[in-house]
Amino acid sequence: MRHLESFEQAVESIRSEGRYRVFIDLKRHCGEFPRATARYEDGREQDVTVWCSNDYLGMGQHESVLNAMHEAVDTFGAGSGGTRNISGTTRYHVDLERELADLHGKEGALLFTSGYVSNEATLSTIAKILPNVIIYSDALNHASMIEGIRRSNCARRVFKHNDVAHLRALIENDPADAPKLIAFESVYSMDGDVAPIEELCDLADEFGCMTYIDEVHAVGLYGQEGGGVTQREGLAHRVDIIEGTLAKGFGVMGGYITGKSAVIDAIRSMAPGFIFTTSTCPVLAAGALSSIRTLRSEEGQQLRERHQAAAAMLKQKFSDAKLPLMESETHIVPLLVGDPERCKALSDTLLHDFGIYVQPINYPTVPKGTERLRFTPSPLHDEAMMDELVAALLAIWAQLGLERVA
């Protein structure tokens, strides 16, 4: 093969920096979340406890979700059969979009195959609809948002993370009559902090900007019905476009946007990432619909309360053990390691010696020097699991010569 050496060198460069990614082959135990079995290339298997799943509430194994998916596959079959325009729309797609719009208090919703695609496709399409638009993007926005803005080829400004004063200065420096959009997230997944949504909305009102929020790490988890931080804070009506995922709090797969009917219809009619791809499988749409309805109920509120309690307990145990807990106001629980090789060594030892699986988070996901382990306790992680985790961490922390908090 021509140029093969260049590909080999690219991989070797990543390996030498200690940030080569190894995918763990997992077989989850249905009904026993967060238990799973890891399978290795030599054929060996090992029972593990998963501490880094984005299925934050374990809804991927909830009985109502599984029953809905079984019914859908028995009734509709496996695939959707085409794009949404060409035979790929079922009652599950229609009902799910209606449910999502209602969850966020919006007129309409649009399904995508993933949260990445919903961000990339929507943000890149907005520039076609709003000529000369300027997009203002938080410095820590997800790669999918950055890519969508880049592909839009519009003017773009990056404001310091959660820095409303810096955003104001950027807006004031641009033509007053230019269309403007502020793009940000609610919960930032690596640090676990939350955007100043109300202040950003106030600024948007003052300067006539549209607002676009990514609620991927908040939907299902916050708000009285799982509508995210905007629902919890009573601000959903002030945000023009709310984007979310079906793959984290809701435990299935897919992405979506919600907003005014005219906005949704324009994106539906113009976004290549929506138009030219096979639609979400009916079985996935059915499972997501059941998950959302469950999380909008009293049972969902109880799950959210248990989820927050588990996160608070783990943070307290890390703090008591003098482990370098990074400040987080959400369910994200990061421990700072600060070195890519030792971060990977820590993760590997936890897995192979203790049966504890947490993936190392290295550059480029986070800046160099801030490498970390990112824990996502669920309502099903009990105190005994946490005590086992802390004991294992303390043993390896000393073994690797890592510093604890004074």
PDB file of N, CA, C and O in Angstrom, residues 40-101:
ATOM      1  N   TYR A  40     -10.412 -10.130  26.483  1.00  0.00           N
ATOM      2  CA  TYR A  40      -9.119  -9.686  25.975  1.00  0.00           C
ATOM      3  C   TYR A  40      -8.722 -10.496  24.737  1.00  0.00           C
ATOM      4  O   TYR A  40      -9.294 -11.548  24.447  1.00  0.00           O
ATOM      5  N   GLU A  41      -7.727  -9.994  23.998  1.00  0.00           N
ATOM      6  CA  GLU A  41      -7.330 -10.605  22.737  1.00  0.00           C
ATOM      7  C   GLU A  41      -6.808 -12.030  22.909  1.00  0.00           C
ATOM      8  O   GLU A  41      -6.891 -12.840  21.982  1.00  0.00           O
ATOM      9  N   ASP A  42      -6.274 -12.342  24.077  1.00  0.00           N
ATOM     10  CA  ASP A  42      -5.766 -13.697  24.313  1.00  0.00           C
ATOM     11  C   ASP A  42      -6.878 -14.669  24.700  1.00  0.00           C
ATOM     12  O   ASP A  42      -6.598 -15.830  25.039  1.00  0.00           O
ATOM     13  N   GLY A  43      -8.134 -14.197  24.692  1.00  0.00           N
ATOM     14  CA  GLY A  43      -9.266 -15.051  25.011  1.00  0.00           C
ATOM     15  C   GLY A  43      -9.660 -15.024  26.472  1.00  0.00           C
ATOM     16  O   GLY A  43     -10.709 -15.574  26.853  1.00  0.00           O
ATOM     17  N   ARG A  44      -8.832 -14.393  27.315  1.00  0.00           N
ATOM     18  CA  ARG A  44      -9.132 -14.325  28.745  1.00  0.00           C
ATOM     19  C   ARG A  44     -10.325 -13.411  28.997  1.00  0.00           C
ATOM     20  O   ARG A  44     -10.510 -12.408  28.304  1.00  0.00           O
ATOM     21  N   GLU A  45     -11.141 -13.729  29.995  1.00  0.00           N
ATOM     22  CA  GLU A  45     -12.266 -12.891  30.382  1.00  0.00           C
ATOM     23  C   GLU A  45     -12.148 -12.513  31.855  1.00  0.00           C
ATOM     24  O   GLU A  45     -11.551 -13.243  32.646  1.00  0.00           O
ATOM     25  N   GLN A  46     -12.722 -11.366  32.199  1.00  0.00           N
ATOM     26  CA  GLN A  46     -12.621 -10.853  33.565  1.00  0.00           C
ATOM     27  C   GLN A  46     -13.897 -10.088  33.911  1.00  0.00           C
ATOM     28  O   GLN A  46     -14.352  -9.234  33.152  1.00  0.00           O
ATOM     29  N   ASP A  47     -14.488 -10.384  35.065  1.00  0.00           N
ATOM     30  CA  ASP A  47     -15.644  -9.621  35.531  1.00  0.00           C
ATOM     31  C   ASP A  47     -15.180  -8.261  36.032  1.00  0.00           C
ATOM     32  O   ASP A  47     -14.182  -8.162  36.754  1.00  0.00           O
ATOM     33  N   VAL A  48     -15.898  -7.204  35.637  1.00  0.00           N
ATOM     34  CA  VAL A  48     -15.499  -5.846  36.002  1.00  0.00           C
ATOM     35  C   VAL A  48     -16.712  -5.038  36.447  1.00  0.00           C
ATOM     36  O   VAL A  48     -17.865  -5.374  36.134  1.00  0.00           O
ATOM     37  N   THR A  49     -16.420  -3.961  37.170  1.00  0.00           N
ATOM     38  CA  THR A  49     -17.422  -2.946  37.498  1.00  0.00           C
ATOM     39  C   THR A  49     -17.114  -1.717  36.654  1.00  0.00           C
ATOM     40  O   THR A  49     -15.998  -1.200  36.683  1.00  0.00           O
ATOM     41  N   VAL A  50     -18.095  -1.276  35.895  1.00  0.00           N
ATOM     42  CA  VAL A  50     -17.904  -0.147  34.982  1.00  0.00           C
ATOM     43  C   VAL A  50     -18.169   1.161  35.734  1.00  0.00           C
ATOM     44  O   VAL A  50     -19.245   1.355  36.305  1.00  0.00           O
ATOM     45  N   TRP A  51     -17.173   2.071  35.693  1.00  0.00           N
ATOM     46  CA  TRP A  51     -17.275   3.352  36.390  1.00  0.00           C
ATOM     47  C   TRP A  51     -17.261   4.548  35.437  1.00  0.00           C
ATOM     48  O   TRP A  51     -17.168   5.690  35.893  1.00  0.00           O
ATOM     49  N   CYS A  52     -17.333   4.304  34.144  1.00  0.00           N
ATOM     50  CA  CYS A  52     -17.206   5.431  33.216  1.00  0.00           C
ATOM     51  C   CYS A  52     -18.284   5.421  32.144  1.00  0.00           C
ATOM     52  O   CYS A  52     -18.125   6.044  31.094  1.00  0.00           O
ATOM     53  N   SER A  53     -19.385   4.735  32.389  1.00  0.00           N
ATOM     54  CA  SER A  53     -20.448   4.674  31.387  1.00  0.00           C
ATOM     55  C   SER A  53     -21.201   5.994  31.303  1.00  0.00           C
ATOM     56  O   SER A  53     -21.455   6.650  32.315  1.00  0.00           O
ATOM     57  N   ASN A  54     -21.569   6.375  30.077  1.00  0.00           N
ATOM     58  CA  ASN A  54     -22.440   7.534  29.884  1.00  0.00           C
ATOM     59  C   ASN A  54     -23.918   7.164  29.948  1.00  0.00           C
ATOM     60  O   ASN A  54     -24.781   8.024  29.787  1.00  0.00           O
ATOM     61  N   ASP A  55     -24.214   5.876  30.150  1.00  0.00           N
ATOM     62  CA  ASP A  55     -25.587   5.467  30.446  1.00  0.00           C
ATOM     63  C   ASP A  55     -25.815   5.796  31.913  1.00  0.00           C
ATOM     64  O   ASP A  55     -25.853   4.926  32.786  1.00  0.00           O
ATOM     65  N   TYR A  56     -25.953   7.100  32.185  1.00  0.00           N
ATOM     66  CA  TYR A  56     -25.837   7.632  33.537  1.00  0.00           C
ATOM     67  C   TYR A  56     -26.828   7.038  34.539  1.00  0.00           C
ATOM     68  O   TYR A  56     -26.537   6.951  35.734  1.00  0.00           O
ATOM     69  N   LEU A  57     -28.017   6.648  34.069  1.00  0.00           N
ATOM     70  CA  LEU A  57     -29.054   6.148  34.962  1.00  0.00           C
ATOM     71  C   LEU A  57     -29.308   4.658  34.793  1.00  0.00           C
ATOM     72  O   LEU A  57     -30.195   4.104  35.435  1.00  0.00           O
ATOM     73  N   GLY A  58     -28.545   4.017  33.915  1.00  0.00           N
ATOM     74  CA  GLY A  58     -28.769   2.602  33.652  1.00  0.00           C
ATOM     75  C   GLY A  58     -30.032   2.322  32.860  1.00  0.00           C
ATOM     76  O   GLY A  58     -30.536   1.195  32.860  1.00  0.00           O
ATOM     77  N   MET A  59     -30.536   3.338  32.131  1.00  0.00           N
ATOM     78  CA  MET A  59     -31.784   3.161  31.389  1.00  0.00           C
ATOM     79  C   MET A  59     -31.631   2.201  30.207  1.00  0.00           C
ATOM     80  O   MET A  59     -32.618   1.670  29.699  1.00  0.00           O
ATOM     81  N   GLY A  60     -30.396   1.951  29.774  1.00  0.00           N
ATOM     82  CA  GLY A  60     -30.172   0.999  28.702  1.00  0.00           C
ATOM     83  C   GLY A  60     -30.560  -0.422  29.081  1.00  0.00           C
ATOM     84  O   GLY A  60     -30.659  -1.289  28.210  1.00  0.00           O
ATOM     85  N   GLN A  61     -30.791  -0.653  30.389  1.00  0.00           N
ATOM     86  CA  GLN A  61     -31.208  -1.978  30.850  1.00  0.00           C
ATOM     87  C   GLN A  61     -32.535  -1.925  31.597  1.00  0.00           C
ATOM     88  O   GLN A  61     -32.927  -2.911  32.240  1.00  0.00           O
ATOM     89  N   HIS A  62     -33.235  -0.800  31.499  1.00  0.00           N
ATOM     90  CA  HIS A  62     -34.509  -0.667  32.207  1.00  0.00           C
ATOM     91  C   HIS A  62     -35.558  -1.559  31.547  1.00  0.00           C
ATOM     92  O   HIS A  62     -35.664  -1.650  30.320  1.00  0.00           O
ATOM     93  N   GLU A  63     -36.372  -2.197  32.370  1.00  0.00           N
ATOM     94  CA  GLU A  63     -37.353  -3.160  31.867  1.00  0.00           C
ATOM     95  C   GLU A  63     -38.304  -2.551  30.847  1.00  0.00           C
ATOM     96  O   GLU A  63     -38.606  -3.170  29.807  1.00  0.00           O
ATOM     97  N   SER A  64     -38.792  -1.337  31.099  1.00  0.00           N
ATOM     98  CA  SER A  64     -39.752  -0.717  30.179  1.00  0.00           C
ATOM     99  C   SER A  64     -39.100  -0.423  28.821  1.00  0.00           C
ATOM    100  O   SER A  64     -39.745  -0.551  27.770  1.00  0.00           O
ATOM    101  N   VAL A  65     -37.831  -0.050  28.843  1.00  0.00           N
ATOM    102  CA  VAL A  65     -37.110   0.226  27.594  1.00  0.00           C
ATOM    103  C   VAL A  65     -36.911  -1.063  26.804  1.00  0.00           C
ATOM    104  O   VAL A  65     -37.155  -1.112  25.587  1.00  0.00           O
ATOM    105  N   LEU A  66     -36.463  -2.114  27.489  1.00  0.00           N
ATOM    106  CA  LEU A  66     -36.238  -3.388  26.811  1.00  0.00           C
ATOM    107  C   LEU A  66     -37.538  -3.952  26.240  1.00  0.00           C
ATOM    108  O   LEU A  66     -37.563  -4.462  25.112  1.00  0.00           O
ATOM    109  N   ASN A  67     -38.625  -3.849  26.994  1.00  0.00           N
ATOM    110  CA  ASN A  67     -39.904  -4.357  26.510  1.00  0.00           C
ATOM    111  C   ASN A  67     -40.355  -3.605  25.265  1.00  0.00           C
ATOM    112  O   ASN A  67     -40.860  -4.213  24.307  1.00  0.00           O
ATOM    113  N   ALA A  68     -40.174  -2.283  25.267  1.00  0.00           N
ATOM    114  CA  ALA A  68     -40.570  -1.478  24.109  1.00  0.00           C
ATOM    115  C   ALA A  68     -39.752  -1.849  22.880  1.00  0.00           C
ATOM    116  O   ALA A  68     -40.278  -1.912  21.762  1.00  0.00           O
ATOM    117  N   MET A  69     -38.466  -2.106  23.096  1.00  0.00           N
ATOM    118  CA  MET A  69     -37.597  -2.449  21.973  1.00  0.00           C
ATOM    119  C   MET A  69     -37.913  -3.844  21.434  1.00  0.00           C
ATOM    120  O   MET A  69     -37.903  -4.074  20.222  1.00  0.00           O
ATOM    121  N   HIS A  70     -38.209  -4.802  22.329  1.00  0.00           N
ATOM    122  CA  HIS A  70     -38.619  -6.129  21.889  1.00  0.00           C
ATOM    123  C   HIS A  70     -39.893  -6.045  21.051  1.00  0.00           C
ATOM    124  O   HIS A  70     -39.997  -6.674  19.986  1.00  0.00           O
ATOM    125  N   GLU A  71     -40.849  -5.271  21.525  1.00  0.00           N
ATOM    126  CA  GLU A  71     -42.107  -5.134  20.796  1.00  0.00           C
ATOM    127  C   GLU A  71     -41.876  -4.503  19.422  1.00  0.00           C
ATOM    128  O   GLU A  71     -42.473  -4.929  18.415  1.00  0.00           O
ATOM    129  N   ALA A  72     -41.007  -3.506  19.379  1.00  0.00           N
ATOM    130  CA  ALA A  72     -40.752  -2.809  18.116  1.00  0.00           C
ATOM    131  C   ALA A  72     -40.073  -3.722  17.105  1.00  0.00           C
ATOM    132  O   ALA A  72     -40.436  -3.728  15.925  1.00  0.00           O
ATOM    133  N   VAL A  73     -39.078  -4.480  17.547  1.00  0.00           N
ATOM    134  CA  VAL A  73     -38.372  -5.340  16.595  1.00  0.00           C
ATOM    135  C   VAL A  73     -39.277  -6.476  16.120  1.00  0.00           C
ATOM    136  O   VAL A  73     -39.211  -6.902  14.960  1.00  0.00           O
ATOM    137  N   ASP A  74     -40.166  -6.948  16.989  1.00  0.00           N
ATOM    138  CA  ASP A  74     -41.094  -8.002  16.588  1.00  0.00           C
ATOM    139  C   ASP A  74     -42.149  -7.478  15.617  1.00  0.00           C
ATOM    140  O   ASP A  74     -42.639  -8.221  14.758  1.00  0.00           O
ATOM    141  N   THR A  75     -42.483  -6.176  15.762  1.00  0.00           N
ATOM    142  CA  THR A  75     -43.545  -5.592  14.935  1.00  0.00           C
ATOM    143  C   THR A  75     -43.002  -4.988  13.649  1.00  0.00           C
ATOM    144  O   THR A  75     -43.569  -5.190  12.562  1.00  0.00           O
ATOM    145  N   PHE A  76     -41.888  -4.244  13.755  1.00  0.00           N
ATOM    146  CA  PHE A  76     -41.382  -3.465  12.625  1.00  0.00           C
ATOM    147  C   PHE A  76     -40.163  -4.093  11.953  1.00  0.00           C
ATOM    148  O   PHE A  76     -39.807  -3.714  10.847  1.00  0.00           O
ATOM    149  N   GLY A  77     -39.497  -5.009  12.637  1.00  0.00           N
ATOM    150  CA  GLY A  77     -38.239  -5.529  12.119  1.00  0.00           C
ATOM    151  C   GLY A  77     -37.068  -4.701  12.614  1.00  0.00           C
ATOM    152  O   GLY A  77     -37.213  -3.855  13.490  1.00  0.00           O
ATOM    153  N   ALA A  78     -35.884  -4.925  12.017  1.00  0.00           N
ATOM    154  CA  ALA A  78     -34.652  -4.334  12.531  1.00  0.00           C
ATOM    155  C   ALA A  78     -34.412  -2.913  12.027  1.00  0.00           C
ATOM    156  O   ALA A  78     -34.431  -1.950  12.799  1.00  0.00           O
ATOM    157  N   GLY A  79     -34.177  -2.757  10.736  1.00  0.00           N
ATOM    158  CA  GLY A  79     -33.798  -1.452  10.201  1.00  0.00           C
ATOM    159  C   GLY A  79     -34.992  -0.590   9.849  1.00  0.00           C
ATOM    160  O   GLY A  79     -36.139  -1.039   9.816  1.00  0.00           O
ATOM    161  N   SER A  80     -34.707   0.678   9.567  1.00  0.00           N
ATOM    162  CA  SER A  80     -35.776   1.608   9.194  1.00  0.00           C
ATOM    163  C   SER A  80     -36.116   1.522   7.707  1.00  0.00           C
ATOM    164  O   SER A  80     -37.198   1.915   7.289  1.00  0.00           O
ATOM    165  N   GLY A  81     -35.174   1.057   6.898  1.00  0.00           N
ATOM    166  CA  GLY A  81     -35.456   0.855   5.490  1.00  0.00           C
ATOM    167  C   GLY A  81     -35.147   2.012   4.575  1.00  0.00           C
ATOM    168  O   GLY A  81     -35.315   1.907   3.366  1.00  0.00           O
ATOM    169  N   GLY A  82     -34.692   3.131   5.126  1.00  0.00           N
ATOM    170  CA  GLY A  82     -34.370   4.253   4.246  1.00  0.00           C
ATOM    171  C   GLY A  82     -34.200   5.548   4.998  1.00  0.00           C
ATOM    172  O   GLY A  82     -34.223   5.596   6.232  1.00  0.00           O
ATOM    173  N   THR A  83     -34.012   6.611   4.240  1.00  0.00           N
ATOM    174  CA  THR A  83     -33.957   7.945   4.844  1.00  0.00           C
ATOM    175  C   THR A  83     -35.351   8.329   5.324  1.00  0.00           C
ATOM    176  O   THR A  83     -36.347   7.690   4.973  1.00  0.00           O
ATOM    177  N   ARG A  84     -35.413   9.404   6.090  1.00  0.00           N
ATOM    178  CA  ARG A  84     -36.726   9.826   6.578  1.00  0.00           C
ATOM    179  C   ARG A  84     -37.674  10.153   5.431  1.00  0.00           C
ATOM    180  O   ARG A  84     -38.886   9.961   5.525  1.00  0.00           O
ATOM    181  N   ASN A  85     -37.120  10.642   4.321  1.00  0.00           N
ATOM    182  CA  ASN A  85     -37.944  11.022   3.175  1.00  0.00           C
ATOM    183  C   ASN A  85     -38.352   9.814   2.333  1.00  0.00           C
ATOM    184  O   ASN A  85     -39.396   9.839   1.687  1.00  0.00           O
ATOM    185  N   ILE A  86     -37.531   8.770   2.360  1.00  0.00           N
ATOM    186  CA  ILE A  86     -37.789   7.613   1.500  1.00  0.00           C
ATOM    187  C   ILE A  86     -38.016   6.385   2.372  1.00  0.00           C
ATOM    188  O   ILE A  86     -37.089   5.622   2.665  1.00  0.00           O
ATOM    189  N   SER A  87     -39.210   6.229   2.847  1.00  0.00           N
ATOM    190  CA  SER A  87     -39.730   5.057   3.578  1.00  0.00           C
ATOM    191  C   SER A  87     -39.155   4.871   4.977  1.00  0.00           C
ATOM    192  O   SER A  87     -39.457   3.870   5.627  1.00  0.00           O
ATOM    193  N   GLY A  88     -38.344   5.812   5.483  1.00  0.00           N
ATOM    194  CA  GLY A  88     -37.685   5.617   6.765  1.00  0.00           C
ATOM    195  C   GLY A  88     -38.336   6.320   7.941  1.00  0.00           C
ATOM    196  O   GLY A  88     -37.696   6.502   8.980  1.00  0.00           O
ATOM    197  N   THR A  89     -39.596   6.729   7.799  1.00  0.00           N
ATOM    198  CA  THR A  89     -40.314   7.357   8.913  1.00  0.00           C
ATOM    199  C   THR A  89     -41.395   6.395   9.417  1.00  0.00           C
ATOM    200  O   THR A  89     -42.234   5.937   8.643  1.00  0.00           O
ATOM    201  N   THR A  90     -41.356   6.086  10.708  1.00  0.00           N
ATOM    202  CA  THR A  90     -42.363   5.222  11.325  1.00  0.00           C
ATOM    203  C   THR A  90     -43.092   5.995  12.408  1.00  0.00           C
ATOM    204  O   THR A  90     -42.711   7.110  12.764  1.00  0.00           O
ATOM    205  N   ARG A  91     -44.120   5.358  12.957  1.00  0.00           N
ATOM    206  CA  ARG A  91     -44.861   6.021  14.035  1.00  0.00           C
ATOM    207  C   ARG A  91     -43.960   6.310  15.237  1.00  0.00           C
ATOM    208  O   ARG A  91     -44.174   7.278  15.967  1.00  0.00           O
ATOM    209  N   TYR A  92     -42.922   5.462  15.424  1.00  0.00           N
ATOM    210  CA  TYR A  92     -42.008   5.694  16.544  1.00  0.00           C
ATOM    211  C   TYR A  92     -41.214   6.989  16.345  1.00  0.00           C
ATOM    212  O   TYR A  92     -40.997   7.741  17.303  1.00  0.00           O
ATOM    213  N   HIS A  93     -40.779   7.256  15.117  1.00  0.00           N
ATOM    214  CA  HIS A  93     -40.061   8.504  14.847  1.00  0.00           C
ATOM    215  C   HIS A  93     -40.966   9.705  15.105  1.00  0.00           C
ATOM    216  O   HIS A  93     -40.550  10.694  15.731  1.00  0.00           O
ATOM    217  N   VAL A  94     -42.176   9.628  14.611  1.00  0.00           N
ATOM    218  CA  VAL A  94     -43.126  10.738  14.762  1.00  0.00           C
ATOM    219  C   VAL A  94     -43.464  10.963  16.234  1.00  0.00           C
ATOM    220  O   VAL A  94     -43.423  12.093  16.738  1.00  0.00           O
ATOM    221  N   ASP A  95     -43.773   9.881  16.949  1.00  0.00           N
ATOM    222  CA  ASP A  95     -44.141  10.013  18.361  1.00  0.00           C
ATOM    223  C   ASP A  95     -42.962  10.487  19.207  1.00  0.00           C
ATOM    224  O   ASP A  95     -43.131  11.265  20.155  1.00  0.00           O
ATOM    225  N   LEU A  96     -41.762  10.015  18.873  1.00  0.00           N
ATOM    226  CA  LEU A  96     -40.580  10.421  19.632  1.00  0.00           C
ATOM    227  C   LEU A  96     -40.301  11.908  19.444  1.00  0.00           C
ATOM    228  O   LEU A  96     -39.985  12.615  20.413  1.00  0.00           O
ATOM    229  N   GLU A  97     -40.420  12.407  18.231  1.00  0.00           N
ATOM    230  CA  GLU A  97     -40.200  13.840  17.996  1.00  0.00           C
ATOM    231  C   GLU A  97     -41.243  14.679  18.736  1.00  0.00           C
ATOM    232  O   GLU A  97     -40.918  15.741  19.297  1.00  0.00           O
ATOM    233  N   ARG A  98     -42.468  14.224  18.765  1.00  0.00           N
ATOM    234  CA  ARG A  98     -43.496  14.943  19.521  1.00  0.00           C
ATOM    235  C   ARG A  98     -43.185  14.941  21.012  1.00  0.00           C
ATOM    236  O   ARG A  98     -43.363  15.957  21.702  1.00  0.00           O
ATOM    237  N   GLU A  99     -42.722  13.804  21.517  1.00  0.00           N
ATOM    238  CA  GLU A  99     -42.393  13.697  22.945  1.00  0.00           C
ATOM    239  C   GLU A  99     -41.228  14.617  23.314  1.00  0.00           C
ATOM    240  O   GLU A  99     -41.238  15.276  24.363  1.00  0.00           O
ATOM    241  N   LEU A 100     -40.224  14.667  22.451  1.00  0.00           N
ATOM    242  CA  LEU A 100     -39.067  15.520  22.707  1.00  0.00           C
ATOM    243  C   LEU A 100     -39.441  16.997  22.681  1.00  0.00           C
ATOM    244  O   LEU A 100     -38.982  17.784  23.522  1.00  0.00           O
ATOM    245  N   ALA A 101     -40.258  17.386  21.725  1.00  0.00           N
ATOM    246  CA  ALA A 101     -40.704  18.779  21.663  1.00  0.00           C
ATOM    247  C   ALA A 101     -41.457  19.143  22.929  1.00  0.00           C
ATOM    248  O   ALA A 101     -41.240  20.207  23.521  1.00  0.00           O
TER     249      ALA A 101
END
